[in-house]
PDB file of C-alpha atoms in Angstrom:
ATOM      1  CA  MET A   1      14.803 -23.210 -31.865  1.00  0.00           C
ATOM      2  CA  LEU A   2      11.149 -22.183 -32.028  1.00  0.00           C
ATOM      3  CA  LYS A   3      10.161 -25.159 -29.879  1.00  0.00           C
ATOM      4  CA  VAL A   4      12.644 -24.147 -27.213  1.00  0.00           C
ATOM      5  CA  LEU A   5      11.300 -20.585 -27.196  1.00  0.00           C
ATOM      6  CA  LEU A   6       7.767 -21.895 -26.926  1.00  0.00           C
ATOM      7  CA  VAL A   7       8.684 -24.152 -23.987  1.00  0.00           C
ATOM      8  CA  VAL A   8      10.406 -21.253 -22.211  1.00  0.00           C
ATOM      9  CA  ALA A   9       7.321 -19.080 -22.795  1.00  0.00           C
ATOM     10  CA  VAL A  10       4.994 -21.697 -21.383  1.00  0.00           C
ATOM     11  CA  ILE A  11       7.219 -22.272 -18.324  1.00  0.00           C
ATOM     12  CA  ALA A  12       7.373 -18.520 -17.753  1.00  0.00           C
ATOM     13  CA  PHE A  13       3.611 -18.244 -17.972  1.00  0.00           C
ATOM     14  CA  VAL A  14       3.077 -21.119 -15.532  1.00  0.00           C
ATOM     15  CA  VAL A  15       5.549 -19.558 -13.058  1.00  0.00           C
ATOM     16  CA  TRP A  16       3.775 -16.194 -13.422  1.00  0.00           C
ATOM     17  CA  VAL A  17       0.407 -17.752 -12.666  1.00  0.00           C
ATOM     18  CA  LEU A  18       1.752 -19.606  -9.641  1.00  0.00           C
ATOM     19  CA  VAL A  19       3.326 -16.399  -8.265  1.00  0.00           C
ATOM     20  CA  ARG A  20       0.084 -14.481  -8.791  1.00  0.00           C
ATOM     21  CA  VAL A  21      -1.940 -17.160  -6.981  1.00  0.00           C
ATOM     22  CA  ALA A  22       0.574 -17.281  -4.110  1.00  0.00           C
ATOM     23  CA  LEU A  23       0.543 -13.474  -3.720  1.00  0.00           C
ATOM     24  CA  ARG A  24      -3.231 -13.405  -3.808  1.00  0.00           C
ATOM     25  CA  ARG A  25      -3.401 -16.001  -1.047  1.00  0.00           C
ATOM     26  CA  ILE A  26      -0.876 -14.105   1.061  1.00  0.00           C
ATOM     27  CA  GLY A  27      -2.622 -10.850   0.307  1.00  0.00           C
ATOM     28  CA  ASP A  28      -1.763  -7.408   1.479  1.00  0.00           C
ATOM     29  CA  GLY A  29      -4.107  -7.383   4.436  1.00  0.00           C
ATOM     30  CA  ASP A  30      -7.175  -6.459   2.387  1.00  0.00           C
ATOM     31  CA  ASP A  31      -9.590  -9.356   2.828  1.00  0.00           C
ATOM     32  CA  GLY A  32     -12.908  -7.742   2.244  1.00  0.00           C
ATOM     33  CA  GLY A  33     -13.157  -5.204   5.008  1.00  0.00           C
ATOM     34  CA  SER A  34     -12.358  -7.389   8.015  1.00  0.00           C
ATOM     35  CA  SER A  35      -8.815  -6.049   8.138  1.00  0.00           C
ATOM     36  CA  ARG A  36      -7.530  -3.684  10.770  1.00  0.00           C
ATOM     37  CA  PRO A  37      -8.239  -0.011  10.243  1.00  0.00           C
ATOM     38  CA  ARG A  38      -5.502   1.994   8.563  1.00  0.00           C
ATOM     39  CA  VAL A  39      -3.357   3.947  10.983  1.00  0.00           C
ATOM     40  CA  ILE A  40      -3.061   7.550  10.043  1.00  0.00           C
ATOM     41  CA  GLY A  41       0.130   9.327  11.142  1.00  0.00           C
ATOM     42  CA  PRO A  42      -0.100  12.806  12.633  1.00  0.00           C
ATOM     43  CA  ASP A  43       1.358  14.332   9.505  1.00  0.00           C
ATOM     44  CA  ASP A  44      -1.687  13.092   7.525  1.00  0.00           C
ATOM     45  CA  ASP A  45      -4.307  14.250  10.038  1.00  0.00           C
ATOM     46  CA  PRO A  46      -5.864  17.589   9.049  1.00  0.00           C
ATOM     47  CA  ASP A  47      -6.813  18.445  12.636  1.00  0.00           C
ATOM     48  CA  PHE A  48      -3.225  17.902  13.783  1.00  0.00           C
ATOM     49  CA  LEU A  49      -1.910  20.067  11.002  1.00  0.00           C
ATOM     50  CA  ARG A  50      -4.435  22.788  11.701  1.00  0.00           C
ATOM     51  CA  GLY A  51      -3.483  22.792  15.404  1.00  0.00           C
ATOM     52  CA  LEU A  52       0.199  22.822  14.555  1.00  0.00           C
ATOM     53  CA  ASP A  53      -0.309  25.886  12.399  1.00  0.00           C
ATOM     54  CA  ARG A  54      -2.217  27.607  15.167  1.00  0.00           C
ATOM     55  CA  ARG A  55       0.551  26.820  17.713  1.00  0.00           C
ATOM     56  CA  ARG A  56       3.164  28.165  15.373  1.00  0.00           C
ATOM     57  CA  ARG A  57       1.284  31.481  14.958  1.00  0.00           C
ATOM     58  CA  ASP A  58       0.269  31.842  18.654  1.00  0.00           C
ATOM     59  CA  PRO A  59       2.914  30.055  20.787  1.00  0.00           C
ATOM     60  CA  GLU A  60       1.758  31.635  24.026  1.00  0.00           C
ATOM     61  CA  ASP A  61      -1.746  30.070  23.746  1.00  0.00           C
ATOM     62  CA  ASP A  62      -0.455  26.646  24.685  1.00  0.00           C
TER      63      ASP A  62
END
């Protein structure tokens, strides 16, 4: 029984390593700075939010 458990543990470790290597090769787009710049939505842009707050307070200024 202990041998079976050891074999399952070794197989699980090998599968885990293979998955980690595959995911690292695929990557998440971060390849050392040569990736595309991150797109910031308007709800994350402080200038947009500041202008939105101004328009809400002074709607006739638009």
